[in-house]
Coordinates of C-alpha atoms in Angstrom, one line a residue:
X528 CA 6.0 3.2 11.8
X529 CA 2.7 4.5 13.3
X530 CA 3.3 2.9 16.6
X531 CA 5.0 5.4 18.9
X532 CA 6.2 2.8 21.4
X533 CA 8.0 0.9 18.6
X534 CA 9.6 4.1 17.3
X535 CA 10.7 5.0 20.9
X536 CA 12.3 1.6 21.3
X537 CA 14.3 2.1 18.0
X538 CA 15.4 5.5 19.3
X539 CA 16.5 4.1 22.6
X540 CA 19.7 2.4 23.8
X541 CA 17.9 -0.9 23.9
X542 CA 16.7 -2.0 20.4
X543 CA 13.5 -4.0 20.3
X544 CA 15.1 -6.9 18.4
X545 CA 18.5 -8.6 18.4
X546 CA 20.5 -9.2 15.3
X547 CA 24.3 -9.6 15.3
X548 CA 25.9 -6.3 14.2
X549 CA 22.6 -4.4 14.2
X550 CA 23.2 -2.5 17.4
X551 CA 26.5 -1.1 16.2
X552 CA 25.1 0.0 12.8
X553 CA 22.1 1.7 14.3
X554 CA 24.1 3.6 16.9
X555 CA 26.6 4.7 14.3
X556 CA 24.1 5.9 11.8
X557 CA 21.1 7.0 13.9
X558 CA 20.5 10.8 13.7
X559 CA 22.8 11.1 10.7
X560 CA 21.3 9.3 7.8
X561 CA 19.1 6.8 9.6
X562 CA 16.0 8.1 11.3
X563 CA 13.1 6.4 13.1
X564 CA 9.9 8.4 13.1
X565 CA 6.1 8.0 13.3
X566 CA 5.5 11.1 11.2
X567 CA 5.0 8.9 8.2
X568 CA 3.0 11.4 6.0
X569 CA 5.7 14.0 6.3
X570 CA 8.5 11.7 5.3
X571 CA 6.6 10.1 2.5
X572 CA 5.8 13.5 1.1
X573 CA 9.5 14.5 1.2
X574 CA 10.9 11.2 -0.1
X575 CA 11.8 10.4 -3.8
X576 CA 12.0 6.6 -3.1
X577 CA 9.7 4.9 -0.7
X578 CA 10.4 1.4 0.6
X579 CA 7.3 -0.3 1.9
X580 CA 7.8 -3.1 4.4
X581 CA 4.5 -4.2 5.9
X582 CA 2.9 -7.4 7.2
X583 CA 1.3 -9.7 4.7
X584 CA -0.3 -12.4 6.8
X585 CA -2.4 -15.2 5.4
X586 CA -6.0 -14.2 5.0
X587 CA -8.3 -15.5 7.8
X588 CA -11.6 -14.7 6.1
X589 CA -13.2 -14.2 2.7
X590 CA -12.0 -15.5 -0.6
X591 CA -8.7 -17.2 -0.3
X592 CA -8.9 -17.6 3.5
X593 CA -6.1 -19.8 4.8
X594 CA -4.1 -19.6 1.5
X595 CA -3.9 -16.1 0.0
X596 CA -2.0 -13.2 1.4
X597 CA -3.9 -10.5 3.1
X598 CA -2.8 -7.3 1.4
X599 CA -4.8 -4.9 3.7
X600 CA -1.7 -3.2 5.0
X601 CA -0.2 -2.8 1.6
X602 CA -3.4 -1.3 0.3
X603 CA -3.5 1.1 3.2
X604 CA 0.1 2.1 2.6
X605 CA -0.6 2.7 -1.1
X606 CA -3.7 4.9 -0.4
X607 CA -1.7 6.9 2.2
X608 CA 1.1 7.5 -0.3
X609 CA -1.3 8.6 -2.9
X610 CA -3.0 11.0 -0.5
X611 CA 0.1 12.8 0.7
X612 CA 2.4 12.7 -2.4
X613 CA 3.0 16.0 -4.0
X614 CA 5.8 14.9 -6.4
X615 CA 6.6 11.9 -8.5
X616 CA 7.6 8.8 -6.4
X617 CA 9.3 5.5 -6.8
X618 CA 7.5 3.0 -4.6
X619 CA 9.5 -0.2 -3.8
X620 CA 7.8 -3.3 -2.4
X621 CA 10.0 -5.1 0.1
X622 CA 7.4 -7.3 1.8
X623 CA 6.9 -11.0 0.9
X624 CA 3.9 -10.7 -1.5
X625 CA 2.2 -12.7 -4.2
X626 CA 2.8 -12.3 -7.9
X627 CA 1.0 -9.3 -9.4
X628 CA 0.9 -7.4 -6.1
X629 CA 2.9 -4.6 -7.7
X630 CA 0.3 -4.4 -10.5
X631 CA -2.5 -4.2 -8.0
X632 CA -0.8 -1.5 -6.0
X633 CA -0.1 0.4 -9.2
X634 CA -3.8 0.4 -10.0
X635 CA -4.6 1.9 -6.6
X636 CA -1.9 4.6 -6.9
X637 CA -2.9 5.4 -10.5
X638 CA -6.6 5.8 -9.5
X639 CA -5.6 8.3 -6.8
X640 CA -2.6 9.9 -8.5
X641 CA -3.9 13.5 -8.9
X642 CA -1.5 13.9 -11.8
X643 CA 1.5 12.5 -9.9
X644 CA 3.5 9.7 -11.6
X645 CA 4.3 6.5 -9.6
X646 CA 6.8 3.9 -10.6
X647 CA 6.3 0.6 -8.7
X648 CA 9.4 -1.7 -8.2
X649 CA 9.9 -5.1 -6.6
X650 CA 13.1 -5.5 -4.6
X651 CA 12.9 -8.7 -2.6
X652 CA 15.1 -9.3 0.4
X653 CA 17.7 -12.1 0.6
X654 CA 18.5 -11.8 4.3
X655 CA 18.7 -14.6 6.8
X656 CA 18.2 -14.2 10.5
X657 CA 21.5 -14.2 12.3
X658 CA 23.4 -13.0 9.3
X659 CA 21.1 -10.1 8.1
X660 CA 23.7 -7.3 8.5
X661 CA 26.4 -9.3 6.8
X662 CA 24.0 -10.2 4.0
X663 CA 23.0 -6.6 3.6
X664 CA 26.5 -5.3 3.2
X665 CA 27.7 -8.2 1.1
X666 CA 24.7 -9.4 -1.0
X667 CA 25.3 -12.2 -3.4
X668 CA 22.6 -10.6 -5.6
X669 CA 20.2 -7.7 -5.7
X670 CA 17.0 -8.0 -7.7
X671 CA 15.1 -4.9 -8.8
X672 CA 12.1 -5.3 -11.1
X673 CA 9.8 -2.9 -12.8
X674 CA 7.7 -2.2 -15.9
X675 CA 9.4 -2.5 -19.3
X676 CA 8.7 1.1 -20.2
X677 CA 11.2 4.1 -20.5
X678 CA 10.1 5.3 -17.1
X679 CA 9.9 1.8 -15.6
X680 CA 13.5 1.0 -16.8
X681 CA 14.9 4.2 -15.4
X682 CA 13.4 3.7 -12.0
X683 CA 15.4 0.5 -11.1
X684 CA 18.6 2.3 -12.2
X685 CA 17.9 5.2 -9.9
X686 CA 17.2 2.8 -7.0
X687 CA 20.2 0.6 -7.8
X688 CA 22.5 3.6 -7.9
X689 CA 21.3 4.6 -4.4
X690 CA 21.8 1.1 -3.1
X691 CA 25.3 0.9 -4.5
X692 CA 26.2 4.2 -2.9
X693 CA 24.8 3.0 0.4
X694 CA 26.8 -0.2 0.3
X695 CA 30.0 1.5 -0.9
X696 CA 29.8 4.0 1.9
X697 CA 29.0 1.2 4.4
X698 CA 25.8 3.0 5.6
X699 CA 22.0 2.8 5.5
X700 CA 20.0 5.4 3.6
X701 CA 16.5 3.9 3.4
X702 CA 15.3 5.6 6.5
X703 CA 11.5 5.8 6.5
X704 CA 9.9 2.4 6.6
X705 CA 6.1 2.5 6.3
X706 CA 4.4 0.0 8.5
X707 CA 0.6 0.4 9.0
X708 CA -1.4 -1.4 11.6
X709 CA -5.2 -1.5 11.7
X710 CA -6.8 0.8 14.3
X711 CA -8.2 -1.0 17.4
X712 CA -12.0 -1.5 17.3
X713 CA -12.2 0.3 20.6
X714 CA -10.6 3.5 19.3
X715 CA -12.6 3.9 16.1
X716 CA -16.2 4.3 15.4
X717 CA -17.2 1.2 13.4
X718 CA -20.7 2.0 12.2
X719 CA -22.5 5.2 11.4
X720 CA -26.0 5.7 10.1
X721 CA -27.2 8.3 7.6
X722 CA -30.4 8.7 5.6
X723 CA -28.7 10.3 2.6
X724 CA -27.0 7.9 0.1
X725 CA -24.6 10.6 -1.2
X726 CA -23.5 11.4 2.3
X727 CA -23.1 7.7 3.1
X728 CA -20.8 7.1 0.2
X729 CA -18.6 10.2 0.5
X730 CA -14.9 9.2 0.9
X731 CA -16.0 5.5 0.9
X732 CA -13.9 2.8 -0.7
X733 CA -16.8 0.6 -1.7
X734 CA -20.6 0.3 -1.8
X735 CA -22.5 -2.9 -0.8
X736 CA -26.1 -3.1 -2.2
X737 CA -27.9 -5.6 0.0
X738 CA -31.6 -4.9 -0.8
X739 CA -33.7 -4.5 -4.0
X740 CA -34.9 -1.0 -3.3
X741 CA -35.8 1.0 -6.4
X742 CA -33.9 4.0 -4.9
X743 CA -30.6 2.3 -5.8
X744 CA -31.6 2.2 -9.5
X745 CA -32.0 6.0 -9.8
X746 CA -29.1 7.3 -7.8
X747 CA -26.6 9.6 -9.6
X748 CA -23.7 7.2 -9.6
X749 CA -21.4 9.6 -11.4
X750 CA -21.8 12.0 -8.5
X751 CA -21.2 9.2 -6.1
X752 CA -18.1 8.0 -7.9
X753 CA -16.6 11.5 -7.9
X754 CA -17.0 11.7 -4.1
X755 CA -15.5 8.3 -3.3
X756 CA -11.9 7.1 -2.7
X757 CA -10.3 5.5 -5.8
X758 CA -10.5 2.8 -6.9
X759 CA -14.2 2.8 -6.1
X760 CA -15.9 -0.6 -5.7
X761 CA -19.6 -1.7 -6.0
X762 CA -20.7 -5.0 -4.6
X763 CA -24.2 -5.6 -6.0
X764 CA -25.7 -8.4 -3.9
X765 CA -29.1 -8.1 -5.6
X766 CA -28.2 -7.4 -9.2
X767 CA -30.2 -4.2 -9.3
X768 CA -27.8 -1.9 -11.0
X769 CA -26.4 -1.8 -14.5
X770 CA -22.9 -3.1 -14.0
X771 CA -21.6 -2.1 -17.4
X772 CA -22.8 1.5 -17.0
X773 CA -21.1 1.7 -13.6
X774 CA -17.9 0.4 -15.2
X775 CA -18.1 3.1 -17.8
X776 CA -18.1 5.6 -15.0
X777 CA -15.1 4.0 -13.5
X778 CA -16.4 1.7 -10.8
X779 CA -15.0 -1.8 -10.2
X780 CA -18.1 -3.9 -10.0
X781 CA -18.7 -7.3 -8.4
X782 CA -22.2 -8.7 -9.1
X783 CA -23.6 -11.9 -7.7
X784 CA -23.6 -14.7 -10.4
X785 CA -21.8 -12.6 -13.0
X786 CA -18.2 -12.8 -14.3
X787 CA -15.6 -11.0 -12.3
X788 CA -14.7 -7.5 -13.2
X789 CA -11.5 -7.4 -15.3
X790 CA -9.8 -5.3 -12.7
X791 CA -10.6 -8.0 -10.0
X792 CA -9.2 -10.8 -12.1
X793 CA -5.7 -9.4 -11.9
X794 CA -5.8 -9.0 -8.1
X795 CA -3.4 -11.5 -6.4
X796 CA -5.7 -12.1 -3.5
X797 CA -8.4 -13.4 -5.9
X798 CA -6.1 -15.8 -7.7

């Protein structure tokens, strides 16, 4: 977790939550094969299997507000994993998420893979408050889903073997939960101004075109794409750029009054 106070609480004698049996398990395993840390990037880089458990609240604004799940934290986690990973990873979603979330996260990881292979699995929890520890050690079922490819079929077996070893040894071994929270507006600079379009788009996730200036028609979008985070988005609010040419470069394009980009159609938050 990135919140130091939360990690300090989990490393203290007074745990931040109460669950029957949890205190005994944590005290028995902590420092041996169960560790709480906010050095997320280090542990993600070292891990072979990464379990991601982050908040997925209901969206409060934009498309799907009040109904769709907000996958901001999941997307942030995926981008961080892609940034720090130096070897192949199995990424397991544990959060309560909509259908096709794994596919959407796979796209983000693939766009930022730098040659690293990621296998995305779904492993939903079947734990009830008050009996979570009992349910964990004595599950009536364990579901692990992945792609029906040779690599995708191998990944669940690797994860299942690890879970079986953990349960058989009566211990925990998934020890680096990733939980990202948005930075406070008071601690981050929200807006910066630059006169250079290439500087403005460097390391950006998306571009919003809000005016019909001719300058936007003649920019070197290949150069811009190469300098951006991936996947790279273009929201053309004035229909001034050639969306098909941008898609050929690799952009995901959303243009006013035009059909959704094929990539966007598969995103669960849009459904």
